[in-house]
PDB file of C-alpha atoms in Angstrom:
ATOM      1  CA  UNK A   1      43.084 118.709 106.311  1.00 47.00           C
ATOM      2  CA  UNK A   2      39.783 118.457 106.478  1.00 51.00           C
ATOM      3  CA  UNK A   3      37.996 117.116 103.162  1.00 50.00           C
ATOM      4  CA  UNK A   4      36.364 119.859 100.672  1.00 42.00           C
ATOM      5  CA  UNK A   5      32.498 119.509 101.955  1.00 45.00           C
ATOM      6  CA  UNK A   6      34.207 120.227 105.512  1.00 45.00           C
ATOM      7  CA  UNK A   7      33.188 116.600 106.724  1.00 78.00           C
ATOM      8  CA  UNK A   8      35.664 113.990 107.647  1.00 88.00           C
ATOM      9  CA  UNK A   9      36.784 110.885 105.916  1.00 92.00           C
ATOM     10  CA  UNK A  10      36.994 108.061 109.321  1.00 95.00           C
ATOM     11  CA  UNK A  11      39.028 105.022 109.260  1.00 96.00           C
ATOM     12  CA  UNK A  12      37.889 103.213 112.504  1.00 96.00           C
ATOM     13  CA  UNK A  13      40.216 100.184 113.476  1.00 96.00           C
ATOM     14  CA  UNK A  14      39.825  97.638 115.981  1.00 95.00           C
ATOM     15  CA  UNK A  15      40.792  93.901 115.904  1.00 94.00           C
ATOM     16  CA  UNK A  16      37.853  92.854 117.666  1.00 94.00           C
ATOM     17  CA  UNK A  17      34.563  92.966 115.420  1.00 94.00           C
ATOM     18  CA  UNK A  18      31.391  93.797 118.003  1.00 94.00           C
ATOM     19  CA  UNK A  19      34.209  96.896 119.092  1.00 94.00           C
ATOM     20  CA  UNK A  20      34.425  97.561 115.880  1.00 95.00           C
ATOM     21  CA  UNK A  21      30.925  97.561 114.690  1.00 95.00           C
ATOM     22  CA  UNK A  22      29.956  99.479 117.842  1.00 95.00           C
ATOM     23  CA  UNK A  23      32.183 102.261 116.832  1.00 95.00           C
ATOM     24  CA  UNK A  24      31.226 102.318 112.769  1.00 94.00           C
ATOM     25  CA  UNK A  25      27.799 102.246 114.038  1.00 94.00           C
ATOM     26  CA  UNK A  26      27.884 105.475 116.272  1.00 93.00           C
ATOM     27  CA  UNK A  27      30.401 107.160 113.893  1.00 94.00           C
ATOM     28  CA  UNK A  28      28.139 106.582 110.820  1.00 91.00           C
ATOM     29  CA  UNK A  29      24.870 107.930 112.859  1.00 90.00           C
ATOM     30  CA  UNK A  30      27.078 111.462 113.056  1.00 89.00           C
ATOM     31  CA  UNK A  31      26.622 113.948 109.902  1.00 88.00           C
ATOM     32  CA  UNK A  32      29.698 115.256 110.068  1.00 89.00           C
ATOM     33  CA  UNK A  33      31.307 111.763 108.797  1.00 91.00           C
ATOM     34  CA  UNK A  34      31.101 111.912 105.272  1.00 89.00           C
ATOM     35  CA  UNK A  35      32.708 108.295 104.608  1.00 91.00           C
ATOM     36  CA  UNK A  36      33.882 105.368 106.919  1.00 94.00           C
ATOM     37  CA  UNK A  37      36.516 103.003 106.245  1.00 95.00           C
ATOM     38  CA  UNK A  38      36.937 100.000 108.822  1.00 96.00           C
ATOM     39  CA  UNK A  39      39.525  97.981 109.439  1.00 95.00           C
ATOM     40  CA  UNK A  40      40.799  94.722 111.559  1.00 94.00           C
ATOM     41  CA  UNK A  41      43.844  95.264 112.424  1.00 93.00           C
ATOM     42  CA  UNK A  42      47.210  97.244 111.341  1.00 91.00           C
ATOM     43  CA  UNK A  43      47.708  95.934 107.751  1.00 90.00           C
ATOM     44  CA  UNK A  44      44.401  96.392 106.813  1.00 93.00           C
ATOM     45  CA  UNK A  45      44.232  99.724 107.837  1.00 93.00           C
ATOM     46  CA  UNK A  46      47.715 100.614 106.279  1.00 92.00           C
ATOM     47  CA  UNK A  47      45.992  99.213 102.687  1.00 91.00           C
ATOM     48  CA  UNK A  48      42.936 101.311 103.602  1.00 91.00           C
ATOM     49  CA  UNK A  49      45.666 104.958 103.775  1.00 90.00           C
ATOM     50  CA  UNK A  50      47.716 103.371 101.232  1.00 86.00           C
ATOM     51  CA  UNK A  51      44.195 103.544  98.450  1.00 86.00           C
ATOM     52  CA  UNK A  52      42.123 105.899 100.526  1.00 88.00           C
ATOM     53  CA  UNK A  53      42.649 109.892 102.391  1.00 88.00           C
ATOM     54  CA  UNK A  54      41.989 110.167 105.489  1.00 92.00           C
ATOM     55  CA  UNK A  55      41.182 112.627 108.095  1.00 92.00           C
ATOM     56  CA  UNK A  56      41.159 110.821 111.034  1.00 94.00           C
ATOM     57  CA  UNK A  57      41.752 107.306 112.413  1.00 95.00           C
ATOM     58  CA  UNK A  58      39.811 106.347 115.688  1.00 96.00           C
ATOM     59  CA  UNK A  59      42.388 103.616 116.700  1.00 94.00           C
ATOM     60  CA  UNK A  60      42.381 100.627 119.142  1.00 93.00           C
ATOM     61  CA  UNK A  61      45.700 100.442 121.388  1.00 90.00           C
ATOM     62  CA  UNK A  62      45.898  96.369 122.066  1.00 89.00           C
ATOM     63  CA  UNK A  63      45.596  94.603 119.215  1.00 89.00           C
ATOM     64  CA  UNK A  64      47.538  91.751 117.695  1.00 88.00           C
ATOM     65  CA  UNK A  65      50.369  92.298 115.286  1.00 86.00           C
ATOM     66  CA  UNK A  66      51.221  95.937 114.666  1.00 87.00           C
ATOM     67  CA  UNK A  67      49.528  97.338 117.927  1.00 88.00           C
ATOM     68  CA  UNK A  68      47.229 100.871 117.791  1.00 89.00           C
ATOM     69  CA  UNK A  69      50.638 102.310 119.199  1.00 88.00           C
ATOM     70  CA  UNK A  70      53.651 101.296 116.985  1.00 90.00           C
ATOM     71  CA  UNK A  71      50.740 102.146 113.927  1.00 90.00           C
ATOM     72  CA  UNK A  72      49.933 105.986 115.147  1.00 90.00           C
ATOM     73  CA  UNK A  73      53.814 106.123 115.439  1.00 88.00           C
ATOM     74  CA  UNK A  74      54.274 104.948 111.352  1.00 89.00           C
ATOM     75  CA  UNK A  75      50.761 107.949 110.886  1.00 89.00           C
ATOM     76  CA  UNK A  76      53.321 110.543 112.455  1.00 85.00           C
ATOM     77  CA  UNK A  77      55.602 109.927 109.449  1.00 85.00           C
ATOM     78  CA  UNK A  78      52.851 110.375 106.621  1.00 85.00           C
ATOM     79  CA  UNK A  79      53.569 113.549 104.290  1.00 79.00           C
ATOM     80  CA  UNK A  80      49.846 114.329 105.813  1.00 84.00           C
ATOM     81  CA  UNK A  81      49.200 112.796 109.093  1.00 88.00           C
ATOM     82  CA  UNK A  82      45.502 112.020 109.741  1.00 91.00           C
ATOM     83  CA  UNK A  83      44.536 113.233 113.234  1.00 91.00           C
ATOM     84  CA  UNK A  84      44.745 110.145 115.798  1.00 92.00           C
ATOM     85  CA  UNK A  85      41.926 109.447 118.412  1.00 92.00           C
ATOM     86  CA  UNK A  86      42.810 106.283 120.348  1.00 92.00           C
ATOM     87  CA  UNK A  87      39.557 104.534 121.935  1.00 91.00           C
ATOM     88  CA  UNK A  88      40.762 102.052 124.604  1.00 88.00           C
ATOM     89  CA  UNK A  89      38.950  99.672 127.813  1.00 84.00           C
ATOM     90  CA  UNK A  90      42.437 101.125 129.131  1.00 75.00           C
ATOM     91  CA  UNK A  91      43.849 104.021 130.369  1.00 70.00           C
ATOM     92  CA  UNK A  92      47.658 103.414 131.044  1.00 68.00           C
ATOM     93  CA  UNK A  93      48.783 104.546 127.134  1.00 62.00           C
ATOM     94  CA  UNK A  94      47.346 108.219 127.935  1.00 66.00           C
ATOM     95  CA  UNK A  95      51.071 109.213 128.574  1.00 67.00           C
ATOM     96  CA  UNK A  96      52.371 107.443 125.090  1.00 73.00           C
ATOM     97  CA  UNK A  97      49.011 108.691 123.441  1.00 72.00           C
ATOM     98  CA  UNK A  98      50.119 112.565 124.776  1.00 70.00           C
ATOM     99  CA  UNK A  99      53.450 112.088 123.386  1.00 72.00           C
ATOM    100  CA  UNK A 100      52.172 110.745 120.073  1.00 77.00           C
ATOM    101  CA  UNK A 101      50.177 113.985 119.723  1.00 79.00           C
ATOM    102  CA  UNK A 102      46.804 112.150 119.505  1.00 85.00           C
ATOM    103  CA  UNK A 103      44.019 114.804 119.075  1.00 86.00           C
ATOM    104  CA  UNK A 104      41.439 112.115 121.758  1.00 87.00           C
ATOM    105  CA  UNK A 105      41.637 109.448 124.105  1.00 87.00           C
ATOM    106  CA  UNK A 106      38.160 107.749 124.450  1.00 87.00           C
ATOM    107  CA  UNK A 107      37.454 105.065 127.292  1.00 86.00           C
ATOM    108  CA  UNK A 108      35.249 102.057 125.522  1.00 88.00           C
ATOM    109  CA  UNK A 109      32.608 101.342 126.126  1.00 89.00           C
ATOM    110  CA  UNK A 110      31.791 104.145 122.897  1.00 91.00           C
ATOM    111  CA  UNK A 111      29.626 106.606 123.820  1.00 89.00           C
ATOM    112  CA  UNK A 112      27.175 108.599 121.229  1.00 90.00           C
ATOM    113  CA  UNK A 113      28.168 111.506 122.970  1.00 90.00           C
ATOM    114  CA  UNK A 114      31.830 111.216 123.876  1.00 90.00           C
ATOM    115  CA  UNK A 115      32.375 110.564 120.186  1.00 90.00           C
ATOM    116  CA  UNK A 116      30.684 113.405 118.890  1.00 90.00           C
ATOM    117  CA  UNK A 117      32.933 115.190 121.355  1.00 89.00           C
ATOM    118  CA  UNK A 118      36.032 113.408 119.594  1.00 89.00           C
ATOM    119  CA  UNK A 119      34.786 114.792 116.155  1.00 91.00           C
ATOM    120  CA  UNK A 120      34.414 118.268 117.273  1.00 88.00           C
ATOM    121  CA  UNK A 121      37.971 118.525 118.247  1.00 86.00           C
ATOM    122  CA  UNK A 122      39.342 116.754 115.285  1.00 87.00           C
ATOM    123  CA  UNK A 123      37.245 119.144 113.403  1.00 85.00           C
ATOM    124  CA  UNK A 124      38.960 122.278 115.588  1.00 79.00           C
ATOM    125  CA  UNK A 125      42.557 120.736 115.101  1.00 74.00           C
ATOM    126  CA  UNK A 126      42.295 120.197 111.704  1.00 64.00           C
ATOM    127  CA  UNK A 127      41.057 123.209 109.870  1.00 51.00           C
ATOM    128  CA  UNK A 128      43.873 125.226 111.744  1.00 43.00           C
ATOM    129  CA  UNK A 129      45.658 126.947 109.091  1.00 41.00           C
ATOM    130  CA  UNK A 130      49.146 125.085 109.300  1.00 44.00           C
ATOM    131  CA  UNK A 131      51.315 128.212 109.635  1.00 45.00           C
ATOM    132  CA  UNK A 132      54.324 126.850 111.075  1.00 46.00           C
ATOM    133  CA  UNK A 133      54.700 129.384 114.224  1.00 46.00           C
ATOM    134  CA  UNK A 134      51.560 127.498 115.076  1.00 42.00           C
ATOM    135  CA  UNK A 135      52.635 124.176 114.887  1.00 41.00           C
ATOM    136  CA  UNK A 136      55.939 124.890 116.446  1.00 46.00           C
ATOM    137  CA  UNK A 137      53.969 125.807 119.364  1.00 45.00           C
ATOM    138  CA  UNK A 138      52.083 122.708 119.322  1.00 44.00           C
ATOM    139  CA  UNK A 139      54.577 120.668 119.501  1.00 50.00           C
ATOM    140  CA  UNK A 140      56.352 122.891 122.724  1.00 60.00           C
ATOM    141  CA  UNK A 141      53.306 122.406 124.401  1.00 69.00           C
ATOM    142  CA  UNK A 142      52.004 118.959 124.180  1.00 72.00           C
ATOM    143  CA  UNK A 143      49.044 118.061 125.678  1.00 72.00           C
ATOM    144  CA  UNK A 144      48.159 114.871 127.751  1.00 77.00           C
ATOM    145  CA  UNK A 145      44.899 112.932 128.193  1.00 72.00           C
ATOM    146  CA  UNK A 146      43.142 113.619 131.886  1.00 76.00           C
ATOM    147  CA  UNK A 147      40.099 112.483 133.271  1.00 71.00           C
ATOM    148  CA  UNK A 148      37.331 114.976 134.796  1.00 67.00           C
ATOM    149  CA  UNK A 149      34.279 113.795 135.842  1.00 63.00           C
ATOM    150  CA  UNK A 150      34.049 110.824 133.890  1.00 61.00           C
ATOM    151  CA  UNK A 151      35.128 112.523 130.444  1.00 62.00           C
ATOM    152  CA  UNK A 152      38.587 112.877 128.711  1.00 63.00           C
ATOM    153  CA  UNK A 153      40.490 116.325 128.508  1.00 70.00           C
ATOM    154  CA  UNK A 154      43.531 116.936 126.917  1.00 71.00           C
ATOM    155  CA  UNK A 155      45.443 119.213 129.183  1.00 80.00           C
ATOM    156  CA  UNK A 156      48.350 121.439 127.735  1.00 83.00           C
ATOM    157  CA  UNK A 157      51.402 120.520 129.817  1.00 86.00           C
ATOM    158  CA  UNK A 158      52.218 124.359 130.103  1.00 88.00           C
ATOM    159  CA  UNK A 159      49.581 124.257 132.644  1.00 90.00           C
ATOM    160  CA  UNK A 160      50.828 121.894 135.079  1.00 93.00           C
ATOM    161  CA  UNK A 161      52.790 123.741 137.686  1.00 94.00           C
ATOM    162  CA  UNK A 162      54.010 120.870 139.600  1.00 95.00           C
ATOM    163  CA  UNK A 163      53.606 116.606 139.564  1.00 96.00           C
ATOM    164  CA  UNK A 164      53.292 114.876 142.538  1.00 95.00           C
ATOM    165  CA  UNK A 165      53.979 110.957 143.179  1.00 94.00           C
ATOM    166  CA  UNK A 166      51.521 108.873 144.425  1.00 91.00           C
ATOM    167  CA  UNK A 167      52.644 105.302 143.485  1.00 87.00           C
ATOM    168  CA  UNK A 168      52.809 103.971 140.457  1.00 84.00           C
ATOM    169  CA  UNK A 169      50.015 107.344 139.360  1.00 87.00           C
ATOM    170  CA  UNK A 170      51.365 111.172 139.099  1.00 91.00           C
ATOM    171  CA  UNK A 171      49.065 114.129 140.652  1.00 92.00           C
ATOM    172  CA  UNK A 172      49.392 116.919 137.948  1.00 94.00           C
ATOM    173  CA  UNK A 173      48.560 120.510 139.842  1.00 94.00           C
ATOM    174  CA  UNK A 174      47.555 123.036 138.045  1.00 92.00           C
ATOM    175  CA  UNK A 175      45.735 126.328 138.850  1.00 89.00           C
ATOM    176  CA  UNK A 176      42.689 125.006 138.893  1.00 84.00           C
ATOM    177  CA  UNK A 177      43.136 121.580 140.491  1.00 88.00           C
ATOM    178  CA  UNK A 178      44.713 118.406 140.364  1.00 90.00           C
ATOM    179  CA  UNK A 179      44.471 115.208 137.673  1.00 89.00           C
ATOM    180  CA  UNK A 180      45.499 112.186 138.962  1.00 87.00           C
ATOM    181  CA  UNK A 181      47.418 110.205 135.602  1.00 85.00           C
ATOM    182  CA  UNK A 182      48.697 106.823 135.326  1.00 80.00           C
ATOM    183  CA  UNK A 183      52.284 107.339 134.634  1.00 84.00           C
ATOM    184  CA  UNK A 184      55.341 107.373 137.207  1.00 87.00           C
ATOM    185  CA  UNK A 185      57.289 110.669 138.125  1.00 91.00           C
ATOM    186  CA  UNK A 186      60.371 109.332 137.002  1.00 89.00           C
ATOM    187  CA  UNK A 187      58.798 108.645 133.389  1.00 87.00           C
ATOM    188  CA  UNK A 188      57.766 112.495 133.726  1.00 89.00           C
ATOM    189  CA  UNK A 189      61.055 113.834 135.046  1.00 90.00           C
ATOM    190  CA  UNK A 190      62.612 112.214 132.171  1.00 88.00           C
ATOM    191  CA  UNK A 191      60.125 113.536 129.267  1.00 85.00           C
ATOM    192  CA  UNK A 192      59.549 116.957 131.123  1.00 90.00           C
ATOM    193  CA  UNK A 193      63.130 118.033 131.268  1.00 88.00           C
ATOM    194  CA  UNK A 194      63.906 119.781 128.673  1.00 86.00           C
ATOM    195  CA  UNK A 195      60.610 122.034 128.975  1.00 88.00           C
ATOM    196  CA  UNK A 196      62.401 122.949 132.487  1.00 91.00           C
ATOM    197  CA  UNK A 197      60.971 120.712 135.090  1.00 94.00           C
ATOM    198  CA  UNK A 198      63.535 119.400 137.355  1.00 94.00           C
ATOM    199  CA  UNK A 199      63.159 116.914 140.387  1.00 95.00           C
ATOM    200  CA  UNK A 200      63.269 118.172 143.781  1.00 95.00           C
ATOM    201  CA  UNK A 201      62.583 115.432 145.824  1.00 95.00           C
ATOM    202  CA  UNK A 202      61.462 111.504 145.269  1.00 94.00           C
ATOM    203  CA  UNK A 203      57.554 112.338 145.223  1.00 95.00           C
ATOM    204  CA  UNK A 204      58.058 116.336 143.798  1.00 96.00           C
ATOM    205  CA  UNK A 205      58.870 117.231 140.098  1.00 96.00           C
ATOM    206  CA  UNK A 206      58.414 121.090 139.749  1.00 95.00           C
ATOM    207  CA  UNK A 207      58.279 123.461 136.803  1.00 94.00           C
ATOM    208  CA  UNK A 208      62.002 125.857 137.891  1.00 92.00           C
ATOM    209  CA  UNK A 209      60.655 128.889 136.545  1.00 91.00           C
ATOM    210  CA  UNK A 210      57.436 128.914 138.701  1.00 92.00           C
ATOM    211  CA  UNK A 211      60.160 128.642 142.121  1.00 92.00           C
ATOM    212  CA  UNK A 212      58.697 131.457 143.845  1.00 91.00           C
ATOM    213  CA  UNK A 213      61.442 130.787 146.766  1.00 91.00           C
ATOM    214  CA  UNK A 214      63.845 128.645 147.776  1.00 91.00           C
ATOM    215  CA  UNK A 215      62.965 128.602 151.613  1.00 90.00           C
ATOM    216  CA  UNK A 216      65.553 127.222 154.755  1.00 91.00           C
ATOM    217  CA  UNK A 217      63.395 126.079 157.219  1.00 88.00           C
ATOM    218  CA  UNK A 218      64.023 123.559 160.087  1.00 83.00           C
ATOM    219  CA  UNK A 219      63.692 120.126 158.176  1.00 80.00           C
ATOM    220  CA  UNK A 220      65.838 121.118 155.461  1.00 89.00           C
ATOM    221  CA  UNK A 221      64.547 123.447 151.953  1.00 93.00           C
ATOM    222  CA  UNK A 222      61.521 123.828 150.379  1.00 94.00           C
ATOM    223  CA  UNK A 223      60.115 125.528 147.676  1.00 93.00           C
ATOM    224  CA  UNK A 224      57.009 128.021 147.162  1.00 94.00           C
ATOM    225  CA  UNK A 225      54.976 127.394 144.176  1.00 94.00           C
ATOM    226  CA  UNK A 226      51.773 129.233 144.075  1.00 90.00           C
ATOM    227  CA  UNK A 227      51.660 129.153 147.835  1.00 89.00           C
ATOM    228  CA  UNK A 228      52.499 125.736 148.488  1.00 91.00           C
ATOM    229  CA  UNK A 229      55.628 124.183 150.103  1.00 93.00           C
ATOM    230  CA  UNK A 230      56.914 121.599 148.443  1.00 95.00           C
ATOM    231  CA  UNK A 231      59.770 119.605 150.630  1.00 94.00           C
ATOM    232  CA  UNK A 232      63.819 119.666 148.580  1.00 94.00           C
ATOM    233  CA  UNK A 233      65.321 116.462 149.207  1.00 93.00           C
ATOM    234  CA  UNK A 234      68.967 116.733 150.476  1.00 91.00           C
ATOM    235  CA  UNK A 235      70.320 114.733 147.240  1.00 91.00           C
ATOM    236  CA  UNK A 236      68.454 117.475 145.027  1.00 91.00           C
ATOM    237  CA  UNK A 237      69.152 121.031 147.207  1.00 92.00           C
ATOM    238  CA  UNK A 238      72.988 121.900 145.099  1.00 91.00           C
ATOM    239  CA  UNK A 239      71.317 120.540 141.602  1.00 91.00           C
ATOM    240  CA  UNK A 240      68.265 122.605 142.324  1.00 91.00           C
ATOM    241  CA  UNK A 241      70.290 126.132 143.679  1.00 91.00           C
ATOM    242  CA  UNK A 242      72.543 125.367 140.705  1.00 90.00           C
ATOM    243  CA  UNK A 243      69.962 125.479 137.870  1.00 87.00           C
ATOM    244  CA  UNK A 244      67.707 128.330 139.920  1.00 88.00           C
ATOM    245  CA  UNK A 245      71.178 130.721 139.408  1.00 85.00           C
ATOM    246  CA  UNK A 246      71.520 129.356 135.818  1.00 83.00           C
ATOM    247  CA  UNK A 247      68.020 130.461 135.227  1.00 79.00           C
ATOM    248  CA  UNK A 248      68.583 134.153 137.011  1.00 74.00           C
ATOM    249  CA  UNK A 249      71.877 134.606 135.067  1.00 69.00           C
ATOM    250  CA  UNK A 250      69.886 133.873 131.775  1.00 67.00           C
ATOM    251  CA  UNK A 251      67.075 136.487 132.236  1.00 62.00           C
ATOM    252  CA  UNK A 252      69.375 138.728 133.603  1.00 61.00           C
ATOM    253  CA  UNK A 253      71.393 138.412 130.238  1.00 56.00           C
ATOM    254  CA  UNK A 254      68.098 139.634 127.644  1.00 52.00           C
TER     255      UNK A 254
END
């Protein structure tokens, strides 16, 4: 929770010091940081929680040692969890970050701006009452860390309709548009699945209830999502009619 005057107690961490005095500089200018802690690396920071609350950490990712992941992953299992915002020179942990529930994802070099953004959310996520209908529906409904012109949003994955391949990056569509993230379908497929999206073809990985139709045409299948045909690879077509009954029996049966 948020401390009693309703600003946050920081711990900012980062194994490199001009990174790290960059950050404590910019998150001391902000008012609504009531008291910094800084730390070098993993074990310092753990002493810092260990003596210290926290609200929030604003955590580097590569570091030596413990790294910003494997730490936000020992946070998760604190009584309290502080909120996590990682701040990176890299964006291939967005995916890990998403699944770790981090509140941020900020690209160095630190922005005034961007972190004052970061705040503000921690501030919204934070003074939440923690009823636990509403955190059982955060946790359904992860979100993941996009980028939209030149700023970091954390998109709920109940948006996405359907993820399309494009090499070693995923195209998340949604209603409003696309996100390109760097992740690979298959890493998707395989953390998406049991919040019902199934694979329908090498480059396609759809959400099943949002199948408007399963389509014959001459090539083979496709499928209707929103308007768009999306090709059904041989291998997938029985898998795919199989789980689209499955999911008609089951609303049929409430």
């Amino acid at each position: 929770m948020v401390s009693a005057s309703g600003f946050l107690r920081v711990l900012a961490v980062d194994d490199e010091p001009p990174a790290l005095d960059e950050l404590a500089y910019h998150l001391r200018a902000d008012p609504r940081v009531a008291r910094l802690h800084t730390a070098g690396d993993a074990t310092e920071a753990l002493r810092v929680l260990r003596d210290d609350d926290v609200d929030v950490v604003f955590l580097d990712i590569r570091m030596p040692g413990l790294d910003g992941m494997e730490l936000a992953r020992v946070l998760r299992r604190f009584a309290r969890p502080p909120a996590i915002v990682f701040v990176t020179a890299y964006d291939d942990g967005a995916v890990d970050a998403f699944d770790l529930g981090a509140t941020d994802y900020v690209r160095k070099p630190v922005r005034a701006e961007r972190l004052a953004e970061s705040l503000r959310r921690v501030i919204g996520s934070r003074v939440v009452p923690s009823h636990p209908a509403a955190l059982a529906r955060a946790e359904e409904d992860p979100t993941i860390p996009v980028e939209l012109a030149g700023t970091t949003r954390m998109l709920p994955r109940s948006a996405v309709r359907w993820v399309e391949a494009q090499g070693d990056y995923a195209r998340l569509h949604t209603a409003e548009g696309s996100h390109l993230v760097r992740v690979s379908l298959a890493t998707l497929a395989e953390r998406w699945a049991d919040a019902g999206f199934v694979r329908i073809h090498r480059s396609y990985l759809v959400q099943l209830r949002l199948i408007a139709e399963l389509r014959l045409v001459n090539s083979g299948y496709v499928v209707v999502i929103d308007g768009s045909e999306l090709p059904v690879s041989r291998r997938h077509t029985r898998e795919l009619k199989d789980k689209l009954v499955r999911a008609a029996k089951q609303d049929w049966s409430r």
